[in-house]
Tab-separated table of C-alpha atoms and ligand atoms in Angstrom:
chain	number	residue	atom	x	y	z
R	1	MET	CA	-14.482	-18.506	-41.266
R	2	ALA	CA	-12.533	-20.294	-44.013
R	3	ASP	CA	-9.114	-19.859	-42.447
R	4	LEU	CA	-10.294	-20.650	-38.970
R	5	PRO	CA	-9.238	-24.303	-38.664
R	6	HIS	CA	-5.786	-23.321	-39.818
R	7	LYS	CA	-5.456	-20.652	-37.122
R	8	ALA	CA	-6.773	-22.927	-34.420
R	9	THR	CA	-4.291	-25.588	-35.494
R	10	GLU	CA	-1.440	-23.137	-35.276
R	11	ILE	CA	-2.391	-22.231	-31.761
R	12	ALA	CA	-2.705	-25.859	-30.787
R	13	THR	CA	0.655	-26.953	-32.169
R	14	GLY	CA	2.499	-23.833	-31.077
R	15	THR	CA	1.411	-24.258	-27.504
R	16	ALA	CA	1.957	-27.956	-27.389
R	17	ARG	CA	5.539	-27.446	-28.483
R	18	ALA	CA	6.092	-24.611	-26.036
R	19	ALA	CA	4.851	-26.813	-23.225
R	20	GLY	CA	7.054	-29.689	-24.317
R	21	ASP	CA	4.084	-31.883	-25.110
R	22	VAL	CA	4.908	-35.055	-27.044
R	23	LEU	CA	1.797	-34.432	-29.107
R	24	ALA	CA	3.611	-31.550	-30.757
R	25	ALA	CA	5.466	-33.911	-33.046
R	26	ARG	CA	2.253	-35.398	-34.405
R	27	PRO	CA	-0.136	-33.744	-36.775
R	28	VAL	CA	-2.978	-32.127	-34.903
R	29	THR	CA	-6.036	-34.292	-35.188
R	30	HIS	CA	-9.371	-34.230	-33.438
R	31	LEU	CA	-7.620	-36.090	-30.620
R	32	CYS	CA	-6.262	-32.758	-29.404
R	33	ALA	CA	-9.413	-32.531	-27.258
R	34	ALA	CA	-9.906	-34.907	-24.331
R	35	VAL	CA	-13.634	-35.121	-24.963
R	36	LEU	CA	-12.780	-36.672	-28.345
R	37	GLY	CA	-10.530	-39.293	-26.814
R	38	GLY	CA	-7.232	-37.435	-26.496
R	39	PRO	CA	-5.238	-37.104	-23.289
R	40	PRO	CA	-6.323	-34.273	-20.974
R	41	ALA	CA	-4.401	-31.006	-21.253
R	42	PHE	CA	-3.428	-31.219	-17.572
R	43	ARG	CA	-2.858	-34.035	-15.139
R	44	ARG	CA	-3.684	-31.784	-12.177
R	45	THR	CA	-6.952	-29.892	-12.007
R	46	LEU	CA	-7.014	-26.164	-12.648
R	47	HIS	CA	-9.617	-24.325	-10.607
R	48	VAL	CA	-11.030	-20.837	-10.637
R	49	GLY	CA	-10.027	-19.233	-7.348
R	50	GLN	CA	-7.274	-21.626	-6.374
R	51	PRO	CA	-5.718	-19.935	-3.317
R	52	ASN	CA	-2.638	-17.798	-3.876
R	53	MET	CA	-0.105	-19.024	-1.360
R	54	PRO	CA	1.930	-16.304	0.312
R	55	ASP	CA	5.436	-16.628	1.754
R	56	GLN	CA	5.178	-19.516	4.222
R	57	LYS	CA	8.142	-18.428	6.345
R	58	ALA	CA	6.729	-14.962	6.862
R	59	PHE	CA	3.342	-16.419	7.747
R	60	LEU	CA	4.774	-18.963	10.196
R	61	LYS	CA	6.850	-16.255	11.854
R	62	ARG	CA	3.696	-14.259	12.473
R	63	MET	CA	1.922	-17.370	13.779
R	64	GLN	CA	4.786	-18.053	16.172
R	65	HIS	CA	4.461	-14.502	17.407
R	66	ILE	CA	0.735	-14.956	17.992
R	67	LEU	CA	1.235	-18.200	19.902
R	68	ASP	CA	3.999	-16.694	22.021
R	69	SER	CA	1.922	-13.620	22.828
R	70	GLY	CA	-1.201	-15.556	23.805
R	71	ARG	CA	-3.319	-12.938	22.029
R	72	LEU	CA	-5.556	-14.883	19.638
R	73	THR	CA	-8.431	-12.548	18.809
R	74	ASN	CA	-10.502	-9.524	20.006
R	75	TRP	CA	-8.926	-6.717	17.957
R	76	GLY	CA	-5.368	-7.840	18.574
R	77	PRO	CA	-2.233	-6.229	17.133
R	78	MET	CA	-2.281	-8.250	13.880
R	79	VAL	CA	-5.884	-7.255	13.180
R	80	GLN	CA	-5.114	-3.627	13.937
R	81	GLU	CA	-2.118	-3.640	11.631
R	82	PHE	CA	-4.150	-5.333	8.903
R	83	GLU	CA	-6.899	-2.736	9.280
R	84	SER	CA	-4.508	0.167	8.859
R	85	ARG	CA	-2.855	-1.470	5.831
R	86	VAL	CA	-6.231	-2.120	4.172
R	87	ALA	CA	-7.442	1.424	4.893
R	88	GLY	CA	-4.230	2.761	3.331
R	89	ILE	CA	-4.579	0.688	0.170
R	90	ALA	CA	-8.274	1.564	-0.164
R	91	GLY	CA	-7.581	5.248	0.496
R	92	ALA	CA	-10.261	5.240	3.196
R	93	LYS	CA	-10.274	6.909	6.594
R	94	HIS	CA	-11.538	3.856	8.470
R	95	CYS	CA	-11.363	0.109	8.093
R	96	ILE	CA	-13.161	-2.446	10.228
R	97	VAL	CA	-12.171	-6.000	9.368
R	98	THR	CA	-14.652	-8.836	9.747
R	99	ASN	CA	-14.636	-12.623	9.709
R	100	ASN	CA	-15.925	-12.578	6.123
R	101	ALA	CA	-17.420	-10.186	3.589
R	102	THR	CA	-20.959	-11.522	3.933
R	103	THR	CA	-21.186	-10.496	7.596
R	104	GLY	CA	-19.361	-7.292	6.641
R	105	LEU	CA	-22.138	-6.512	4.153
R	106	GLU	CA	-24.835	-7.356	6.694
R	107	LEU	CA	-23.260	-5.080	9.286
R	108	ALA	CA	-22.806	-2.250	6.795
R	109	ILE	CA	-26.445	-2.577	5.679
R	110	ALA	CA	-27.649	-2.451	9.290
R	111	GLY	CA	-25.132	0.193	10.378
R	112	MET	CA	-26.066	2.488	7.484
R	113	GLY	CA	-29.741	2.156	8.342
R	114	MET	CA	-30.842	0.572	5.099
R	115	SER	CA	-34.438	-0.702	5.284
R	116	GLY	CA	-37.450	-1.128	3.007
R	117	ASP	CA	-36.147	-1.568	-0.561
R	118	VAL	CA	-32.566	-1.468	-1.740
R	119	ILE	CA	-31.565	-1.551	-5.405
R	120	VAL	CA	-29.040	-4.264	-6.253
R	121	PRO	CA	-27.873	-6.109	-9.363
R	122	SER	CA	-29.070	-9.680	-9.839
R	123	PHE	CA	-25.849	-10.540	-11.649
R	124	THR	CA	-23.638	-10.952	-8.572
R	125	PHE	CA	-22.634	-13.599	-6.090
R	126	VAL	CA	-25.713	-14.531	-4.087
R	127	ALA	CA	-24.128	-13.302	-0.818
R	128	THR	CA	-24.679	-9.684	-1.924
R	129	VAL	CA	-28.422	-10.253	-1.982
R	130	HIS	CA	-28.555	-12.632	1.000
R	131	ALA	CA	-26.958	-9.896	3.115
R	132	LEU	CA	-29.910	-7.575	2.339
R	133	TRP	CA	-32.573	-10.218	2.875
R	134	ARG	CA	-31.087	-11.383	6.162
R	135	GLN	CA	-31.306	-7.779	7.380
R	136	GLY	CA	-34.989	-7.636	6.437
R	137	VAL	CA	-34.383	-5.503	3.364
R	138	ARG	CA	-36.140	-6.266	0.066
R	139	PRO	CA	-33.776	-6.478	-2.892
R	140	VAL	CA	-35.015	-4.681	-6.005
R	141	PHE	CA	-33.098	-6.126	-8.924
R	142	CYS	CA	-31.711	-3.847	-11.584
R	143	ASP	CA	-30.100	-4.678	-14.883
R	144	ILE	CA	-26.411	-4.309	-15.694
R	145	ASP	CA	-24.475	-2.728	-18.531
R	146	PRO	CA	-23.311	-5.314	-21.071
R	147	VAL	CA	-19.686	-4.147	-21.121
R	148	ARG	CA	-18.630	-3.988	-17.490
R	149	HIS	CA	-21.448	-6.075	-15.984
R	150	CYS	CA	-22.110	-3.431	-13.316
R	151	LEU	CA	-25.394	-1.673	-12.424
R	152	ASP	CA	-26.976	0.259	-15.294
R	153	VAL	CA	-27.558	3.747	-13.905
R	154	ALA	CA	-30.657	4.418	-16.023
R	155	CYS	CA	-32.263	1.225	-14.671
R	156	VAL	CA	-31.396	2.238	-11.129
R	157	GLU	CA	-32.973	5.647	-11.595
R	158	ALA	CA	-36.133	4.114	-13.029
R	159	ALA	CA	-36.404	1.686	-10.100
R	160	ILE	CA	-36.326	4.287	-7.313
R	161	THR	CA	-39.607	4.572	-5.384
R	162	SER	CA	-40.645	6.053	-2.047
R	163	ARG	CA	-39.674	2.754	-0.375
R	164	THR	CA	-36.095	2.850	-1.664
R	165	THR	CA	-33.514	3.602	1.020
R	166	GLY	CA	-30.303	2.723	-0.750
R	167	ILE	CA	-28.267	1.325	-3.609
R	168	LEU	CA	-25.993	-1.668	-3.211
R	169	GLY	CA	-23.660	-1.666	-6.225
R	170	VAL	CA	-21.078	-4.313	-7.026
R	171	HIS	CA	-17.652	-3.577	-8.490
R	172	LEU	CA	-17.958	-6.810	-10.438
R	173	TRP	CA	-14.764	-8.458	-11.696
R	174	GLY	CA	-12.936	-5.463	-10.161
R	175	ASN	CA	-14.490	-3.137	-12.764
R	176	SER	CA	-15.623	0.067	-11.201
R	177	CYS	CA	-19.368	0.433	-11.030
R	178	ALA	CA	-20.577	3.802	-12.316
R	179	SER	CA	-19.791	5.275	-8.918
R	180	ASP	CA	-19.925	8.987	-9.810
R	181	ALA	CA	-23.312	8.703	-11.441
R	182	LEU	CA	-24.624	6.498	-8.639
R	183	ARG	CA	-23.397	8.949	-6.022
R	184	ASP	CA	-25.177	11.832	-7.759
R	185	LEU	CA	-28.324	9.760	-7.972
R	186	ALA	CA	-28.048	8.749	-4.319
R	187	ARG	CA	-27.579	12.388	-3.257
R	188	ARG	CA	-30.533	13.609	-5.296
R	189	HIS	CA	-32.836	10.977	-3.795
R	190	ASP	CA	-31.291	10.936	-0.320
R	191	LEU	CA	-30.242	7.274	-0.593
R	192	LYS	CA	-27.398	5.357	1.032
R	193	LEU	CA	-24.726	4.050	-1.311
R	194	LEU	CA	-22.908	0.828	-0.435
R	195	PHE	CA	-20.529	-1.113	-2.660
R	196	ASP	CA	-19.810	-4.808	-2.582
R	197	ALA	CA	-16.135	-4.563	-3.513
R	198	ALA	CA	-15.389	-8.243	-2.870
R	199	HIS	CA	-13.770	-8.480	-6.326
R	200	ALA	CA	-12.019	-5.164	-6.209
R	201	PHE	CA	-9.387	-5.240	-3.498
R	202	GLY	CA	-6.342	-3.250	-4.647
R	203	CYS	CA	-8.151	-1.941	-7.733
R	204	GLN	CA	-8.019	1.767	-8.478
R	205	PRO	CA	-10.529	3.300	-10.864
R	206	GLY	CA	-9.358	4.935	-14.085
R	207	ARG	CA	-9.458	8.472	-12.759
R	208	PRO	CA	-9.450	9.668	-9.176
R	209	ASP	CA	-12.981	8.910	-8.103
R	210	GLY	CA	-14.152	9.950	-4.669
R	211	ALA	CA	-17.322	7.943	-5.105
R	212	TYR	CA	-15.585	4.600	-5.637
R	213	LEU	CA	-16.107	3.549	-2.028
R	214	GLY	CA	-19.604	5.050	-1.770
R	215	ASP	CA	-20.699	5.723	1.820
R	216	ALA	CA	-19.005	2.418	2.578
R	217	ALA	CA	-17.514	-0.516	0.667
R	218	VAL	CA	-16.882	-4.118	1.633
R	219	TYR	CA	-13.915	-6.254	0.545
R	220	SER	CA	-13.586	-10.014	0.782
R	221	PHE	CA	-10.451	-11.832	1.877
R	222	HIS	CA	-11.854	-15.288	1.277
R	223	ALA	CA	-9.283	-17.909	0.274
R	224	THR	CA	-10.440	-17.765	-3.360
R	225	LYS	CA	-9.866	-14.023	-3.621
R	226	CYS	CA	-6.610	-12.582	-4.884
R	227	VAL	CA	-5.468	-11.353	-1.460
R	228	HIS	CA	-6.830	-13.499	1.329
R	229	ALA	CA	-6.909	-14.164	5.060
R	230	PHE	CA	-8.222	-17.771	4.873
R	231	GLU	CA	-11.623	-16.174	5.503
R	232	GLY	CA	-12.075	-12.471	6.012
R	233	GLY	CA	-13.722	-9.233	5.026
R	234	ALA	CA	-13.346	-5.510	5.594
R	235	ILE	CA	-15.668	-2.529	5.653
R	236	VAL	CA	-14.032	0.747	4.614
R	237	THR	CA	-15.620	4.160	5.018
R	238	ASP	CA	-14.804	7.840	5.497
R	239	ASP	CA	-17.812	8.298	7.774
R	240	ASP	CA	-16.638	8.664	11.400
R	241	ASP	CA	-20.014	7.900	12.983
R	242	LEU	CA	-20.621	4.847	10.827
R	243	ALA	CA	-17.125	3.557	11.588
R	244	ALA	CA	-17.657	4.000	15.326
R	245	ARG	CA	-20.969	2.139	15.139
R	246	LEU	CA	-19.492	-0.686	13.095
R	247	ARG	CA	-16.566	-0.991	15.480
R	248	LEU	CA	-19.057	-1.804	18.242
R	249	MET	CA	-21.321	-3.939	16.080
R	250	VAL	CA	-18.594	-6.402	15.062
R	251	ASN	CA	-18.164	-7.143	18.774
R	252	PHE	CA	-21.771	-7.806	19.926
R	253	GLY	CA	-22.392	-4.067	20.339
R	254	PHE	CA	-20.261	-3.800	23.485
R	255	ALA	CA	-19.340	-0.186	24.245
R	256	GLY	CA	-17.878	-0.972	27.675
R	257	GLU	CA	-17.369	-3.899	29.981
R	258	ASP	CA	-21.095	-4.430	30.537
R	259	VAL	CA	-22.549	-1.802	28.255
R	260	VAL	CA	-24.247	-2.874	25.037
R	261	THR	CA	-25.429	-0.043	22.802
R	262	TYR	CA	-26.184	-1.698	19.465
R	263	LEU	CA	-27.565	-4.882	18.037
R	264	GLY	CA	-24.236	-6.436	17.194
R	265	THR	CA	-22.903	-9.817	16.350
R	266	ASN	CA	-19.609	-11.643	16.463
R	267	ALA	CA	-17.935	-10.648	13.227
R	268	LYS	CA	-14.392	-10.405	14.563
R	269	MET	CA	-11.410	-11.549	12.552
R	270	SER	CA	-8.936	-13.764	14.417
R	271	GLU	CA	-5.242	-12.953	14.738
R	272	ALA	CA	-4.388	-16.028	12.651
R	273	SER	CA	-6.476	-14.727	9.771
R	274	ALA	CA	-4.929	-11.283	10.081
R	275	ALA	CA	-1.477	-12.897	10.002
R	276	MET	CA	-2.406	-14.533	6.704
R	277	GLY	CA	-3.936	-11.271	5.480
R	278	LEU	CA	-0.782	-9.295	6.252
R	279	THR	CA	1.437	-11.915	4.626
R	280	SER	CA	-0.816	-12.096	1.584
R	281	LEU	CA	-0.691	-8.294	1.289
R	282	GLU	CA	3.105	-8.435	1.071
R	283	SER	CA	2.732	-10.455	-2.159
R	284	MET	CA	-0.176	-8.436	-3.522
R	285	HIS	CA	1.693	-6.820	-6.400
R	286	LEU	CA	3.326	-10.116	-7.303
R	287	PHE	CA	-0.168	-11.645	-7.542
R	288	PHE	CA	-1.484	-8.735	-9.611
R	289	ASP	CA	1.498	-8.842	-12.002
R	290	HIS	CA	1.195	-12.586	-12.405
R	291	ASN	CA	-2.530	-12.298	-13.115
R	292	ARG	CA	-1.834	-9.551	-15.643
R	293	GLU	CA	0.645	-11.783	-17.469
R	294	ASN	CA	-1.921	-14.573	-17.498
R	295	TYR	CA	-4.512	-12.155	-18.840
R	296	THR	CA	-2.159	-11.147	-21.663
R	297	ALA	CA	-1.575	-14.812	-22.481
R	298	TYR	CA	-5.335	-15.415	-22.567
R	299	ALA	CA	-5.790	-12.411	-24.858
R	300	ALA	CA	-3.176	-13.780	-27.273
R	301	GLY	CA	-4.439	-17.360	-27.121
R	302	LEU	CA	-8.111	-16.535	-27.598
R	303	ALA	CA	-7.729	-13.746	-30.171
R	304	ASP	CA	-8.526	-15.988	-33.129
R	305	VAL	CA	-11.004	-18.343	-31.512
R	306	PRO	CA	-14.458	-17.582	-32.913
R	307	GLY	CA	-17.217	-17.006	-30.402
R	308	VAL	CA	-14.942	-16.864	-27.343
R	309	GLU	CA	-14.615	-13.235	-26.372
R	310	LEU	CA	-12.354	-12.088	-23.557
R	311	MET	CA	-13.671	-9.164	-21.520
R	312	PRO	CA	-11.477	-6.204	-22.483
R	313	ARG	CA	-8.954	-4.826	-20.043
R	314	SER	CA	-10.798	-2.508	-17.710
R	315	ALA	CA	-10.208	1.225	-17.540
R	316	ASN	CA	-8.841	0.809	-14.010
R	317	ARG	CA	-5.509	2.405	-13.178
R	318	VAL	CA	-4.700	-0.613	-11.049
R	319	HIS	CA	-6.427	-3.923	-11.589
R	320	ASN	CA	-6.045	-7.190	-9.720
R	321	PHE	CA	-7.087	-9.257	-12.793
R	322	GLN	CA	-8.580	-11.707	-10.317
R	323	TYR	CA	-11.143	-12.970	-12.826
R	324	VAL	CA	-10.638	-13.947	-16.452
R	325	VAL	CA	-14.068	-13.272	-17.916
R	326	THR	CA	-15.113	-14.596	-21.315
R	327	ALA	CA	-18.425	-14.561	-23.132
R	328	ILE	CA	-19.355	-17.436	-25.412
R	329	ASP	CA	-21.400	-16.745	-28.535
R	330	PRO	CA	-22.929	-20.146	-29.320
R	331	GLU	CA	-23.552	-19.310	-32.979
R	332	GLN	CA	-19.964	-18.381	-33.683
R	333	ALA	CA	-18.382	-20.983	-31.423
R	334	GLY	CA	-20.694	-23.761	-32.569
R	335	LEU	CA	-21.070	-24.734	-28.906
R	336	SER	CA	-22.988	-23.296	-26.003
R	337	ARG	CA	-21.172	-21.936	-22.987
R	338	ASP	CA	-22.360	-24.971	-21.002
R	339	GLU	CA	-20.977	-27.386	-23.613
R	340	LEU	CA	-17.629	-25.613	-23.620
R	341	VAL	CA	-17.472	-25.692	-19.813
R	342	ALA	CA	-18.303	-29.418	-19.918
R	343	ALA	CA	-15.675	-30.205	-22.566
R	344	LEU	CA	-13.039	-28.318	-20.572
R	345	ARG	CA	-13.729	-30.442	-17.485
R	346	LEU	CA	-12.307	-33.415	-19.363
R	347	GLU	CA	-9.114	-31.398	-19.880
R	348	ASN	CA	-9.067	-30.964	-16.065
R	349	VAL	CA	-9.736	-27.273	-16.622
R	350	PHE	CA	-12.580	-26.344	-14.286
R	351	ALA	CA	-13.965	-23.225	-15.949
R	352	ARG	CA	-17.082	-21.862	-14.225
R	353	ARG	CA	-20.316	-20.195	-15.269
R	354	TYR	CA	-20.621	-17.191	-12.904
R	355	PHE	CA	-23.234	-15.962	-11.792
R	356	TYR	CA	-25.717	-18.234	-13.447
R	357	PRO	CA	-28.738	-18.056	-13.457
R	358	GLY	CA	-28.760	-14.673	-11.690
R	359	CYS	CA	-29.963	-14.143	-8.106
R	360	HIS	CA	-33.495	-13.359	-9.330
R	361	ARG	CA	-33.802	-17.035	-10.291
R	362	MET	CA	-32.456	-18.333	-6.979
R	363	GLN	CA	-34.292	-18.912	-3.700
R	364	PRO	CA	-35.697	-17.095	-1.831
R	365	TYR	CA	-35.817	-14.428	-4.558
R	366	ALA	CA	-37.354	-16.365	-7.431
R	367	GLY	CA	-40.950	-15.475	-6.511
R	368	LEU	CA	-40.081	-11.943	-5.505
R	369	SER	CA	-40.120	-10.256	-8.872
R	370	PRO	CA	-41.977	-12.512	-11.294
R	371	ARG	CA	-41.380	-10.072	-14.125
R	372	ALA	CA	-37.653	-9.965	-13.466
R	373	GLY	CA	-37.062	-12.186	-16.484
R	374	GLN	CA	-38.369	-9.383	-18.704
R	375	THR	CA	-36.877	-6.487	-16.799
R	376	LEU	CA	-33.368	-7.971	-16.676
R	377	PRO	CA	-32.597	-8.769	-20.328
R	378	VAL	CA	-28.877	-7.988	-20.120
R	379	THR	CA	-28.489	-9.973	-16.892
R	380	GLU	CA	-30.157	-12.981	-18.500
R	381	ALA	CA	-28.111	-12.777	-21.685
R	382	VAL	CA	-24.840	-12.312	-19.816
R	383	ALA	CA	-25.605	-15.091	-17.321
R	384	ASP	CA	-26.120	-17.469	-20.259
R	385	ARG	CA	-22.782	-16.651	-21.851
R	386	VAL	CA	-20.189	-15.876	-19.221
R	387	MET	CA	-17.419	-18.386	-18.637
R	388	ILE	CA	-14.706	-17.727	-16.047
R	389	LEU	CA	-11.304	-19.272	-16.695
R	390	PRO	CA	-8.687	-20.205	-14.104
R	391	THR	CA	-5.871	-17.795	-13.260
R	392	GLY	CA	-3.737	-16.923	-10.225
R	393	MET	CA	-0.391	-18.190	-9.009
R	394	ALA	CA	-1.368	-21.821	-9.711
R	395	LEU	CA	-1.135	-21.156	-13.480
R	396	SER	CA	1.786	-19.943	-15.563
R	397	ALA	CA	1.379	-18.055	-18.838
R	398	ARG	CA	2.446	-21.305	-20.489
R	399	ASP	CA	-0.427	-23.154	-18.808
R	400	VAL	CA	-2.743	-20.418	-20.028
R	401	ALA	CA	-1.505	-20.908	-23.601
R	402	ARG	CA	-2.286	-24.595	-23.261
R	403	VAL	CA	-5.796	-23.884	-21.940
R	404	CYS	CA	-6.360	-21.591	-24.943
R	405	ALA	CA	-5.073	-24.209	-27.381
R	406	ARG	CA	-7.583	-26.704	-26.023
R	407	ILE	CA	-10.410	-24.188	-26.233
R	408	ALA	CA	-9.399	-23.534	-29.857
R	409	ALA	CA	-9.353	-27.263	-30.590
R	410	ILE	CA	-12.718	-27.848	-28.926
R	411	VAL	CA	-14.287	-25.006	-30.909
R	412	GLN	CA	-12.623	-26.187	-34.114
R	413	HIS	CA	-14.288	-29.573	-33.701
R	414	ALA	CA	-17.538	-28.232	-32.271
R	415	PRO	CA	-19.960	-30.667	-33.990
R	416	LYS	CA	-17.928	-33.707	-32.928
R	417	VAL	CA	-17.565	-32.311	-29.413
R	418	ARG	CA	-21.306	-31.778	-29.147
R	419	ALA	CA	-21.976	-35.349	-30.254
R	420	ALA	CA	-19.347	-36.766	-27.902
R	421	LEU	CA	-20.782	-34.867	-24.930
R	422	ARG	CA	-24.191	-36.433	-25.514
R	423	HIS	CA	-22.788	-39.865	-24.708
R	424	CYS	CA	-20.233	-38.790	-22.139
R	425	THR	CA	-20.687	-40.149	-18.610
R	426	ASP	CA	-17.415	-38.883	-17.160
R	427	PRO	CA	-17.932	-38.020	-13.474
R	428	ARG	CA	-15.968	-34.803	-13.922
R	429	LEU	CA	-18.780	-33.360	-16.021
R	430	PRO	CA	-20.678	-30.615	-14.192
R	431	ASP	CA	-24.118	-31.616	-12.896
R	432	PHE	CA	-25.849	-29.405	-15.458
R	433	ALA	CA	-24.147	-31.298	-18.287
R	434	ARG	CA	-25.184	-34.639	-16.877
R	435	ALA	CA	-28.907	-33.953	-17.072
R	436	ALA	CA	-29.506	-36.297	-20.027
R	437	ASP	CA	-27.567	-38.957	-18.205
R	438	THR	CA	-29.691	-38.611	-15.068
R	439	ALA	CA	-32.863	-38.545	-17.123
R	440	ALA	CA	-31.931	-41.949	-18.456
R	441	GLY	CA	-31.713	-42.826	-14.787
R	442	PRO	CA	-30.107	-45.679	-12.917
R	443	HIS	CA	-32.215	-48.715	-13.706
Z	501	LIG	C1	-16.755	-13.629	-2.450
Z	501	LIG	C2	-17.878	-12.678	-2.588
Z	501	LIG	C3	-18.692	-12.317	-1.497
Z	501	LIG	C4	-18.624	-13.010	-0.179
Z	501	LIG	O1	-17.403	-12.919	0.426
Z	501	LIG	P1	-17.094	-13.841	1.708
Z	501	LIG	O2	-15.869	-13.243	2.269
Z	501	LIG	O3	-16.880	-15.227	1.179
Z	501	LIG	O4	-18.250	-13.769	2.618
Z	501	LIG	C5	-19.634	-11.329	-1.679
Z	501	LIG	N1	-19.828	-10.748	-2.874
Z	501	LIG	C6	-19.100	-11.087	-3.951
Z	501	LIG	C7	-19.344	-10.375	-5.237
Z	501	LIG	C8	-18.117	-12.089	-3.855
Z	501	LIG	O5	-17.436	-12.464	-4.933
């Protein structure tokens, strides 16, 4: 601990100089954090999930083509091309694209015949669980492993009952869920296996893994995801029958001009979205490489910051590095995760606490498993500590170094930061950090 302030100072000055900051010439004081009265690290705001912009010319050319052709939607040529590209990248036999991943999950759940209970992690984006509930399926929450934040196989096995019809795993942060083990478990108990792969587009697990896509997997092409289509999703599967069913279900269940054979919906992707998807795909490896460079810069910049731990590089062969995941140890950092997130807002760095507080504490699931608090200890601990940092094309490695320098400075001055936050009324503070302020109330 003794040499810590020195190291943090080095990081702060080194970065400031690299970024051409005038502050570099001055000795580093407590003013190197905005919450303590210094200037913010950035004039613009850095967000998690800022859209990666693809080549505008290529996109506009596709849009011109769409407008000239008059074909706007209903499984047009752009959508068909996008589907075959996505299937190729996923290594799946079939791909059915959808208007977003949430409807994709709902359709997969219905199309696979999931009912009764399905085992799902609580530590995921709430859409994973909403998709089950909206299909009349009861989510049974299982804990995660503390390293990769994916379903803990032993917990899944222990949770299987006669009502269980399937497992909905999440390849969280692009890490591969324990797919092999889950597939074996699913086979032994005759369960369906679906993966929410919203974070994992383009990722390839560490070794060839036939179970990675389960019976089906769903990607998201939402604007905040690494590769996007404004809004969009895709279901990939090797199952011919399931694919045929889903193909009808995305289009109201129409099997002919007036023949409806399934309960379907309108989950079609438009040609405009597919045009964005195709253009975004063309830059996919550029995005991945850029994210990897940012990740490396985060690893260097946070290496000596106590209590701020970067999730190690995953064992994936290919990784999109879409999320920069850190865990904050409040004892070592001297600040809670929430305090650090709040202090960073004043730097115009909008770090986020994903997926707090866990779906089991959100509606309508909060009353569902009253003991979930005790049965999900890892979920609860992880949800209290995880902080996601901005990355993507909107940030350079130099920006990342500057973010890290500010984190180092904030941690270095933790007691002062904590005191300053107590009196801070800056509107950029997240609502959870303004609680004391609201309690005082407008008089
Ligand atoms: C983004 C996301 C979704 C939802 O995707 P949409 O395309 O926005 O519907 C589902 N699950 C996870 C884990 C996500 O991150």
